[in-house]
Every structure is written in structure tokens, then in C-alpha cells.
Phi, psi and omega in degrees: 000130181283177179294137178292138179253133177245118180277134180277153169299157185303141173063021178256004181276343187300315183291332176289316178296333178282352175116358178290135188265007185243137172244112183283159181306317184291345182276342183273124187294305180228090180297133183287152177275136172076011178286126188281153175301132179096351179298136177279128183231152172259127176269129184235159175222120185062029180081356182261143181299134175243311184199164178232137180199194180249150187265141177225102183289346182272345191255153171294335171270101186288324180228131172254122187286136176249329181206152172248010178263112183297342180269358183264112179279150177262108182197194183306321181293320178300308182299319181296317182295315182292318180291323177299319180295318180295316181295321179299323178298317180291322179293330181283324192237350187232305187285130179216183174295335182269346183224113180241021176230134183193162170278117181279323180227126182241060171048234185302327181296340178248015180071022179230067187307126177089354182256126175234130176230122176250136180257130175231092182059239183272008180239149174237147175244125180254129175235129178248126186260014180214139175298337179290348181269346183304319181294341183255004185302316183298319179293323178294317179298315179298318180295319180295314179297329180287340184257334186229134176283113186231154171270333181191158175234125183250139180257131176225065181296155172287155169288107187269108177252163179293126181277127183278332179205180185293335180301325184295336189289336174265328182290332184293346179289349180245013181279160181296136179289153177288170177300135184279165177206151176287125179263332178197144173075214186275156172281137180294148178292161179300327176234113177248121183263123179242170180246135178228104184050040179086342177284137180264131184227129175273129184236139175254098184288336186274327185231354182289167179294152183054237177261010179128337185197160181262085185294335184291344179264009185305308183291330179287324174297319180294319180297329182296333185304320183293328181279343180277348184301123176078003181281136182280312185226123179243152180230124177249109182266142187058051194288339186049236185270014168086023180301311178292328180295311180296320178301317179296317180294318178295330179285342176128359177294131188281326176225131178235127176256124179255128182238126177202150179286340184270105181296327178295321178295322179293327175298319177293325178297316176302317180299321181291329172297314180299318182298337181255018177071024180251136182280112181300333183292345178274359185231169183248146179224112187241117174276100187200162170288130187300312183298318178296321180296313181298316182289338180261009184291339178064233183274356179293141177224161183228147178254011169207124178232133175248129175242112180226069186283165171293172181300128179272333184236110180259004173206163180298325180296335183273355185299311180303317178294324179297316180296322175297320179295318178298318180297316179298316180299315181289328175299315181295320181290316181296333179292337180246010176270127183293152172305136184080002183281165183253132173245117174251118189225144186227154169225131177250016179276112181299330183285342181265120181285158176303322181295317180292323179295313178297326177299320178294321177294319180298319178299317179296320179296319180295318184286340177255009179053048183247133171269124179242137175245128178282121179262325185203145176228129182226159177237197183289154187280173186295344175273004172236059186292155179232129176295139178299327181277001182231073183299339177299339181280350178267110186232326189272132178230136182219124182234143174242122180242155172244132178279139181297153180289000000 
């Protein structure tokens, strides 16, 4: 039996030919009955080949494109070639003696839609964001083992539920991961210590958020060090395991207060201070709601504040409320930021544009009568590449501002 062909609705092939990797349910003219998740299909327009990918009957994205070359078969050689290319990019631009943790495969950005692989020293964590990838898991594992010397590969798939509409396809990237399992080799230890620009970080691959750590903020944590120099009191909001906190302390901040609702994450943050030769007793760790903490700070002030909240907008409909939330958060932070102080702030909501995010900060500055100067603007690092034809893949925004004297 040959490859199944799916004919597109009229005039919907242009964005695929331009490089977009998703074929939505509404774009398929006559979806076949009984086609299994993971089946390789050819997408056609007017009977002519447009792209080849895998089918997912549960998703609003019915086909995720893997190749636009009609001569390229999807099999073990394909997976090995694509993963080799992705790994080579990280070895060229990210992995060094000082950094042994990185995203090895970033889904659509690496031509492997729905596949995420994070490297933590000798262990890798594999996350599959589509039911259509389950059938290809063994080939992906073999390709990964062939390219990287590993002690083990751990699986942390998303809970894959049926997507009701296209909005769900971006929001699921922030859903809670399913229970993990060893896919190959050894089980990762409860505490795995990795290096990030020389900073030592303990990561919990089995129970930590995402795959254990927020690798996309690696370069921004490193950039923070220069702004922490000479700062007396720093505040890291939504601190999780304290990556920005340790960076601030290593950069020269004399006291760093880490605030997060997760007491377990703060325990890991204390451990990360110790791993870097920093005395946790000289710093603060507060299990609290960030907004309540900021509003209850009273006369306390800080001359460096980091805001790295979870995604505020998981659908387009949620964007207005998210922008209101960002404005409220920044008003509270600016109220306790000292004159001449540094505000480092991030948004990981793909639905919120950089312009809209800065607009929310501008609104907060106006309402608190604060003059802000933009010092630096950064996006996601090279191990989180985004296709130019897939703007949905650009999600991380990071800005550094200075408050007027």
C-alpha cells in the first residue's frame, strides 16, 4: 500500500510551500476514515505533492510536516539525519566545557515538528507533543543514541488530549507533563548537577517543571550577571530553582531574595547556592504569591528585580487579560524598585507580541510615574531556533530596563 494522499482545500498550499509546518484540520478536504496516528501522509494540492508528514487524528493540526522533498522517505535514516543536524548546531554554538545542558531538538525549529529533546550532562529528556509521534518513538531513540553518548534517556511526554481548536496547539506547550519513564539506559538520579556558563545547577529530571529546568533562559541568566555587579539587594520573582538568583549572586549582588509559591523549588534553590560556593543564609527564600509579596513589601526596596512568570496567555482570547496581568505585575515591581535600579523582565507567552508586552510595561511605568530606559532586548537562544515561516515558534521575550534616578 502506497503513502496516503491528503488533498488540501483550495489555495491553502501557499503557506506550506513557504515553510509553515502545520496542516490544520479545516485545511484537509476529505479526511480519511480509520487512518492511524503516526501514519506518514503526502499532502497534495490539485493532485500535486506539497509536503510529507505524520498524521494526528486527535489534534487540530492534522498533519505536521517533516519534509517538502518528494524523494525523502520517512524512516530510520530520516530521523538520524535530522537529529544529527540538530545536535551539530548545538555543538557549534551552545555546548562547551562550561555548558553541558541545552535543548538538542526544538521541534518545528529543527524540522522535527512536535519533538523536543533536552540534554542534561549524560542524560537526555524526550518530550513528544503529538500522539502521531508515538509510533516513531523507537526510531527517534535510536537516532538520538547514535548521535550522543548518553547514560540514559527519560521520557516526559505531554498529556495528549484531543485538541478542540487551533488555539490548543500553542497552549499545550505549557500543560503539565505526564508521569515520566525511563526509555533507555539508566534512570536519572534525583539530583543531577549540570553546568551553565560555569554555574552549577541541580536539576530534577523526574519531577521538575518542564524537563527539569528552563533551558531557554540560559543566556539571559548569564547576561544578568553584568547588571548584578555592585547591587546591594536583588529580588527574583517566580524564582523556581533559583537560576536567576544564583546568577545575580555570582554577578556580585550581595543579597538575593527568591520568591516562589513552590516550597520544593526553593529548597532546590538553596541547594544551588551551596553548589556554587554561596552561603544560602546570606540570602532570602520566600514561599509566597509574587504579587502579594510585592504589594506587601512596604518600605523594603530592591535595586535589581527579575520577573520571569509562567505563560500568562495560553490562547488568543486570553491576551487582553494577560496584558492587564503584566501591567499589574510591573506596577507592583516598579513600586519597590530603587531609583537607578535594574528591572529584568520576561514573557514566555507566544500569543503576546514583544510590542504588546512592552506596552504593558510602559503602562505600568506611566501609572507609577517611573522613567524607564531600555538597556537590552533578547529573545530565545540558538538551541531554541524558530523558523522564519513559523512565527508561532518565537515565544520568549526578555528586556532589561533601568529606572530613572
